[in-house]
Amino acid sequence: MARLTGKVALVTGAAQGIGAAYAMALAKEGAAVCVSDIRLPEATRDAIVAAGGQALAVAADVTSPESVATMVAEAVLRFGSADILVNNAGLFGNLTLKPFDQIASSEWDAVMAVNVRGTFECTRAVVPQMRSQGHGKIINIASGTVFKGSPMMLHYVTSKAAIVGFTRALARELGGEGIRVNCIAPGLVMSDNVRVNPAWAADVVANNVASRAIKREAQPDDLIGTLIYLSAPDSDFLTGQTIVVDGGSVMH
Ligand code: NAD
C-alpha cells in the first residue's frame, strides 16, 4: 500500500536527475508533489501525471526568498498542505574539478548560495505551514564527499558539510513541534548531468566504485528507499540524522 497517500511533498531541483527521480518516487507512494526548479520542470510534472500521480510544476530559484515563498504558497493553494520538503536543488552535476586555489570567489559564492542558503530559504518558507499543521518532514541532501574528504571540489564539499550541521541544529529547534529534519548523503550517482560531465570520466567513476563495499555504479533510484523511509511515518522518531547511501564507501 502507498505510504504517502494524502501527503504533499515539495521537491526542489526536480527538472532532471536525482530530483526528478525523488519526485516520481514520492508520487508513486501516493503524495501530491510540487516539483520546482530554476526553470519550469514541465517534463517531470508531465511524467508524474502520465503515471497516474498528482503534480504541480513551479519555477522557483531557491536563492530567492520571494520565489520560494511563492512555491510554498502555490503548493498549499493547490494541494492543501506541505508535509514533506526535499531540499535537493544544488550545484553539482555541472561542476568542474579543480584545485582549491583555482576556485574563483564568485564560484565559491555561487555554490554556497544555492547549496547552503537555498536550503535555508526553502526551509524558512515551508516551516510556518508545517508548524500550523503540527508536523512535517524536511529532507536535506548532503554528499558522501563530506565524509571522504574528496579533493578538487572544496567549495562543494564545504557546502555539503554545512548541510550536515544545518540538519542537526534545526532538528533540535523543531523537534518539539513535530517537524523532523534529516539528511541523505549520496555517494557518486550517475545522474543526467554527471553522465555527460567530462569531470566524471570512466576511470574516475571506476575508482569511485572500487572504494565501495558494493562494487557497482549508483543510479538515482538507489536513493529512493531511504527517501521514502525519511518521508513516511516509519521514521517519526528519527531526526537530525545523516544517512550515507553510497554502497558502503564510507562507514560511520
Ligand atoms: P544536478 O546538479 O545535475 O541538478 C541539480 C538541479 O538543481 C538541476 O535541475 C538544477 O537546475 C537545479 N538548480 C540549480 N540551481 C538552482 C536554483 N538556484 N534554484 C532552483 N534549482 C536550481 O544534480 P544531481 O546530480 O541531480 O544531484 C541532485 C542533488 O544531489 C544535488 O544537491 C547534489 O549536490 C546532490 N548529490 C549528487 C550526487 C551525484 O553524484 N549526482 C552525489 C551527492 C549529492
Short mmCIF file of C-alpha atoms and ligand atoms in Angstrom, two decimals:
data_model
loop_
_atom_site.label_atom_id
_atom_site.label_comp_id
_atom_site.label_asym_id
_atom_site.label_seq_id
_atom_site.Cartn_x
_atom_site.Cartn_y
_atom_site.Cartn_z
CA MET A 1 0.00 0.00 0.00
CA ALA A 2 1.16 3.53 -0.78
CA ARG A 3 2.77 5.05 2.32
CA LEU A 4 2.30 8.74 1.48
CA THR A 5 -1.32 8.92 0.41
CA GLY A 6 -2.79 12.29 1.38
CA LYS A 7 0.65 13.87 1.88
CA VAL A 8 2.00 16.83 -0.06
CA ALA A 9 5.70 16.90 -0.97
CA LEU A 10 7.83 19.70 -2.41
CA VAL A 11 10.98 18.76 -4.30
CA THR A 12 13.43 21.44 -5.42
CA GLY A 13 15.82 20.95 -8.34
CA ALA A 14 13.36 18.47 -9.82
CA ALA A 15 13.73 19.25 -13.54
CA GLN A 16 16.03 16.28 -14.08
CA GLY A 17 18.47 13.93 -12.43
CA ILE A 18 18.07 12.85 -8.84
CA GLY A 19 15.37 15.45 -8.09
CA ALA A 20 13.13 14.12 -10.86
CA ALA A 21 13.60 10.57 -9.52
CA TYR A 22 12.72 11.71 -5.99
CA ALA A 23 9.58 13.46 -7.23
CA MET A 24 8.39 10.44 -9.23
CA ALA A 25 9.03 8.10 -6.29
CA LEU A 26 7.09 10.30 -3.85
CA ALA A 27 4.19 10.44 -6.30
CA LYS A 28 4.23 6.64 -6.70
CA GLU A 29 3.88 6.39 -2.90
CA GLY A 30 0.73 8.48 -3.17
CA ALA A 31 1.98 12.00 -2.39
CA ALA A 32 0.86 15.01 -4.40
CA VAL A 33 4.12 16.61 -5.49
CA CYS A 34 5.08 20.22 -6.17
CA VAL A 35 8.10 19.97 -8.46
CA SER A 36 10.22 23.08 -8.76
CA ASP A 37 13.42 24.10 -10.44
CA ILE A 38 15.03 27.30 -11.64
CA ARG A 39 13.29 26.59 -14.95
CA LEU A 40 9.74 25.23 -15.02
CA PRO A 41 10.08 21.42 -14.63
CA GLU A 42 7.24 20.57 -17.01
CA ALA A 43 8.71 17.23 -18.09
CA THR A 44 8.82 15.93 -14.50
CA ARG A 45 5.27 17.10 -13.87
CA ASP A 46 4.04 15.52 -17.10
CA ALA A 47 5.78 12.21 -16.35
CA ILE A 48 4.16 12.04 -12.89
CA VAL A 49 0.72 12.85 -14.26
CA ALA A 50 1.18 10.32 -17.09
CA ALA A 51 1.98 7.69 -14.44
CA GLY A 52 -1.33 8.49 -12.68
CA GLY A 53 0.10 10.79 -9.97
CA GLN A 54 -0.66 14.35 -8.90
CA ALA A 55 1.89 17.06 -9.65
CA LEU A 56 2.24 20.81 -9.90
CA ALA A 57 5.24 22.43 -11.60
CA VAL A 58 6.62 25.74 -10.33
CA ALA A 59 9.64 27.75 -11.47
CA ALA A 60 11.49 28.76 -8.30
CA ASP A 61 15.02 29.95 -7.66
CA VAL A 62 15.99 28.57 -4.25
CA THR A 63 18.25 31.56 -3.60
CA SER A 64 15.28 33.95 -3.78
CA PRO A 65 13.10 34.23 -0.65
CA GLU A 66 10.23 35.67 -2.72
CA SER A 67 10.46 32.88 -5.27
CA VAL A 68 10.37 30.06 -2.72
CA ALA A 69 7.58 31.76 -0.74
CA THR A 70 5.52 31.66 -3.94
CA MET A 71 6.46 27.99 -4.44
CA VAL A 72 5.14 27.04 -0.99
CA ALA A 73 2.02 29.19 -1.39
CA GLU A 74 1.19 27.59 -4.75
CA ALA A 75 1.66 24.08 -3.35
CA VAL A 76 -0.58 24.79 -0.36
CA LEU A 77 -3.19 26.52 -2.52
CA ARG A 78 -3.34 23.58 -4.92
CA PHE A 79 -2.96 20.62 -2.55
CA GLY A 80 -3.90 21.98 0.90
CA SER A 81 -0.76 21.30 2.94
CA ALA A 82 3.03 20.98 2.85
CA ASP A 83 4.12 17.79 4.62
CA ILE A 84 7.49 16.95 3.09
CA LEU A 85 10.22 19.25 1.77
CA VAL A 86 13.13 17.73 -0.15
CA ASN A 87 15.93 20.30 -0.40
CA ASN A 88 17.53 18.74 -3.47
CA ALA A 89 18.44 21.75 -5.66
CA GLY A 90 22.18 22.13 -5.82
CA LEU A 91 25.17 22.95 -7.91
CA PHE A 92 26.98 19.67 -8.51
CA GLY A 93 26.38 17.95 -11.81
CA ASN A 94 27.90 20.77 -13.87
CA LEU A 95 30.89 21.49 -11.62
CA THR A 96 34.44 21.06 -12.87
CA LEU A 97 37.04 19.52 -10.58
CA LYS A 98 39.90 21.86 -9.72
CA PRO A 99 42.49 22.54 -7.01
CA PHE A 100 41.10 24.68 -4.21
CA ASP A 101 43.24 27.70 -5.07
CA GLN A 102 41.82 27.82 -8.59
CA ILE A 103 38.24 28.23 -7.37
CA ALA A 104 37.19 31.83 -8.07
CA SER A 105 35.50 33.72 -5.25
CA SER A 106 32.42 34.07 -7.47
CA GLU A 107 32.25 30.26 -7.95
CA TRP A 108 32.61 29.76 -4.20
CA ASP A 109 29.76 32.21 -3.54
CA ALA A 110 27.51 30.64 -6.19
CA VAL A 111 27.90 27.14 -4.72
CA MET A 112 27.28 28.40 -1.19
CA ALA A 113 24.26 30.42 -2.32
CA VAL A 114 22.45 27.51 -3.95
CA ASN A 115 23.60 24.59 -1.79
CA VAL A 116 23.51 26.23 1.63
CA ARG A 117 21.40 29.38 1.52
CA GLY A 118 18.94 27.73 -0.87
CA THR A 119 18.31 25.01 1.70
CA PHE A 120 17.83 27.70 4.35
CA GLU A 121 15.44 29.79 2.21
CA CYS A 122 13.21 26.84 1.28
CA THR A 123 13.14 25.60 4.85
CA ARG A 124 12.27 29.02 6.23
CA ALA A 125 9.49 29.33 3.65
CA VAL A 126 7.86 25.99 4.47
CA VAL A 127 8.18 25.80 8.26
CA PRO A 128 5.28 28.19 9.10
CA GLN A 129 2.93 25.87 7.20
CA MET A 130 4.42 22.76 8.88
CA ARG A 131 4.10 24.45 12.30
CA SER A 132 0.45 25.23 11.64
CA GLN A 133 -0.12 21.55 10.76
CA GLY A 134 1.90 20.31 13.77
CA HIS A 135 4.02 18.02 11.62
CA GLY A 136 6.47 17.98 8.73
CA LYS A 137 9.47 16.18 7.29
CA ILE A 138 12.41 18.15 5.95
CA ILE A 139 14.92 16.09 3.99
CA ASN A 140 18.20 17.73 3.09
CA ILE A 141 20.76 16.47 0.63
CA ALA A 142 24.42 16.43 1.63
CA SER A 143 27.08 14.26 -0.01
CA GLY A 144 29.38 11.37 0.77
CA THR A 145 32.25 13.67 -0.22
CA VAL A 146 31.96 15.31 3.22
CA PHE A 147 32.95 12.07 4.96
CA LYS A 148 35.53 11.05 2.34
CA GLY A 149 37.12 14.50 2.27
CA SER A 150 37.04 14.32 -1.51
CA PRO A 151 39.61 16.65 -3.09
CA MET A 152 39.26 19.04 -6.04
CA MET A 153 35.84 20.47 -5.13
CA LEU A 154 36.43 22.31 -1.90
CA HIS A 155 33.50 24.70 -2.36
CA TYR A 156 31.10 21.83 -2.92
CA VAL A 157 32.38 19.66 -0.04
CA THR A 158 32.30 22.64 2.32
CA SER A 159 28.74 23.49 1.28
CA LYS A 160 27.53 19.94 1.87
CA ALA A 161 29.30 19.73 5.24
CA ALA A 162 27.26 22.79 6.20
CA ILE A 163 24.10 20.84 5.39
CA VAL A 164 25.02 18.14 7.92
CA GLY A 165 25.33 20.80 10.66
CA PHE A 166 22.18 22.56 9.45
CA THR A 167 20.28 19.27 9.75
CA ARG A 168 21.45 18.61 13.30
CA ALA A 169 20.88 22.11 14.67
CA LEU A 170 17.49 22.59 13.01
CA ALA A 171 16.32 19.16 14.19
CA ARG A 172 16.81 20.36 17.77
CA GLU A 173 14.97 23.64 17.12
CA LEU A 174 11.95 21.93 15.56
CA GLY A 175 11.82 18.60 17.41
CA GLY A 176 9.19 19.82 19.85
CA GLU A 177 6.90 20.93 17.03
CA GLY A 178 6.53 17.62 15.25
CA ILE A 179 8.90 18.58 12.45
CA ARG A 180 11.65 16.09 11.61
CA VAL A 181 14.85 17.16 9.86
CA ASN A 182 17.07 14.52 8.30
CA CYS A 183 19.61 14.28 5.54
CA ILE A 184 20.70 11.89 2.78
CA ALA A 185 24.37 11.88 1.81
CA PRO A 186 24.64 10.10 -1.55
CA GLY A 187 27.87 8.80 -2.99
CA LEU A 188 28.56 9.43 -6.68
CA VAL A 189 25.29 8.88 -8.56
CA MET A 190 25.08 8.68 -12.35
CA SER A 191 22.55 11.50 -12.66
CA ASP A 192 21.84 13.15 -16.02
CA ASN A 193 24.46 15.87 -15.55
CA VAL A 194 27.10 13.58 -14.05
CA ARG A 195 26.80 11.20 -17.02
CA VAL A 196 27.70 13.94 -19.53
CA ASN A 197 30.23 15.83 -17.38
CA PRO A 198 33.82 15.14 -18.56
CA ALA A 199 34.94 15.57 -14.92
CA TRP A 200 33.40 12.16 -14.28
CA ALA A 201 35.38 10.21 -16.86
CA ALA A 202 35.17 6.41 -16.86
CA ASP A 203 38.38 5.97 -14.81
CA VAL A 204 37.23 8.47 -12.16
CA VAL A 205 33.90 6.69 -11.84
CA ALA A 206 35.65 3.29 -11.74
CA ASN A 207 37.93 4.44 -8.88
CA ASN A 208 34.88 5.63 -7.02
CA VAL A 209 33.11 2.30 -7.50
CA ALA A 210 36.24 0.44 -6.35
CA SER A 211 36.04 2.25 -2.98
CA ARG A 212 32.62 0.72 -2.28
CA ALA A 213 31.66 -2.47 -0.48
CA ILE A 214 29.00 -2.88 -3.20
CA LYS A 215 31.00 -2.57 -6.41
CA ARG A 216 28.67 -1.03 -8.94
CA GLU A 217 27.63 2.38 -10.18
CA ALA A 218 24.76 4.10 -8.36
CA GLN A 219 21.64 5.32 -10.14
CA PRO A 220 19.14 7.88 -8.77
CA ASP A 221 16.74 5.04 -7.91
CA ASP A 222 19.29 3.70 -5.41
CA LEU A 223 18.39 6.66 -3.15
CA ILE A 224 14.64 6.12 -3.22
CA GLY A 225 14.28 3.61 -0.38
CA THR A 226 15.97 6.00 2.04
CA LEU A 227 13.98 8.98 0.76
CA ILE A 228 10.66 7.22 1.26
CA TYR A 229 11.70 5.97 4.70
CA LEU A 230 12.57 9.53 5.78
CA SER A 231 9.28 10.83 4.31
CA ALA A 232 7.00 8.22 5.86
CA PRO A 233 5.75 7.64 9.43
CA ASP A 234 8.30 4.77 9.76
CA SER A 235 10.92 7.42 10.61
CA ASP A 236 8.83 9.54 13.01
CA PHE A 237 11.30 9.01 15.90
CA LEU A 238 14.34 9.84 13.77
CA THR A 239 15.68 13.37 13.48
CA GLY A 240 18.97 15.19 13.00
CA GLN A 241 20.47 12.21 11.17
CA THR A 242 22.51 11.97 8.01
CA ILE A 243 22.26 8.64 6.20
CA VAL A 244 25.09 7.91 3.79
CA VAL A 245 23.81 6.00 0.76
CA ASP A 246 26.93 5.12 -1.21
CA GLY A 247 27.21 1.34 -1.47
CA GLY A 248 29.44 1.22 1.60
CA SER A 249 32.25 3.54 0.62
CA VAL A 250 32.37 5.47 3.88
CA MET A 251 31.14 3.87 7.09
CA HIS A 252 30.45 5.64 10.37
P1 NAD B 1 22.44 18.46 -10.75
O1 NAD B 1 23.46 19.49 -10.48
O2 NAD B 1 22.54 17.69 -12.01
O3 NAD B 1 20.96 19.03 -10.67
C1 NAD B 1 20.54 19.87 -9.65
C2 NAD B 1 19.25 20.57 -10.04
O4 NAD B 1 19.20 21.77 -9.26
C3 NAD B 1 19.16 20.99 -11.51
O5 NAD B 1 17.92 20.57 -12.06
C4 NAD B 1 19.28 22.50 -11.46
O6 NAD B 1 18.56 23.17 -12.48
C5 NAD B 1 18.71 22.81 -10.09
N1 NAD B 1 19.16 24.12 -9.61
C6 NAD B 1 20.40 24.67 -9.68
N2 NAD B 1 20.38 25.92 -9.19
C7 NAD B 1 19.12 26.16 -8.78
C8 NAD B 1 18.46 27.25 -8.18
N3 NAD B 1 19.12 28.40 -7.89
N4 NAD B 1 17.14 27.15 -7.89
C9 NAD B 1 16.46 26.04 -8.19
N5 NAD B 1 17.02 24.95 -8.76
C10 NAD B 1 18.34 25.02 -9.05
O7 NAD B 1 22.49 17.48 -9.51
P2 NAD B 1 22.14 15.93 -9.35
O8 NAD B 1 23.32 15.13 -9.71
O9 NAD B 1 20.80 15.60 -9.92
O10 NAD B 1 22.07 15.95 -7.75
C11 NAD B 1 20.95 16.42 -7.04
C12 NAD B 1 21.35 16.76 -5.62
O11 NAD B 1 22.06 15.66 -5.04
C13 NAD B 1 22.29 17.97 -5.51
O12 NAD B 1 22.02 18.66 -4.31
C14 NAD B 1 23.65 17.32 -5.44
O13 NAD B 1 24.60 18.12 -4.82
C15 NAD B 1 23.33 16.08 -4.62
N6 NAD B 1 24.28 15.00 -4.80
C16 NAD B 1 24.51 14.49 -6.03
C17 NAD B 1 25.40 13.45 -6.17
C18 NAD B 1 25.69 12.84 -7.52
O14 NAD B 1 26.66 12.07 -7.60
N7 NAD B 1 24.93 13.12 -8.55
C19 NAD B 1 26.08 12.95 -5.06
C20 NAD B 1 25.83 13.52 -3.81
C21 NAD B 1 24.91 14.55 -3.69
#
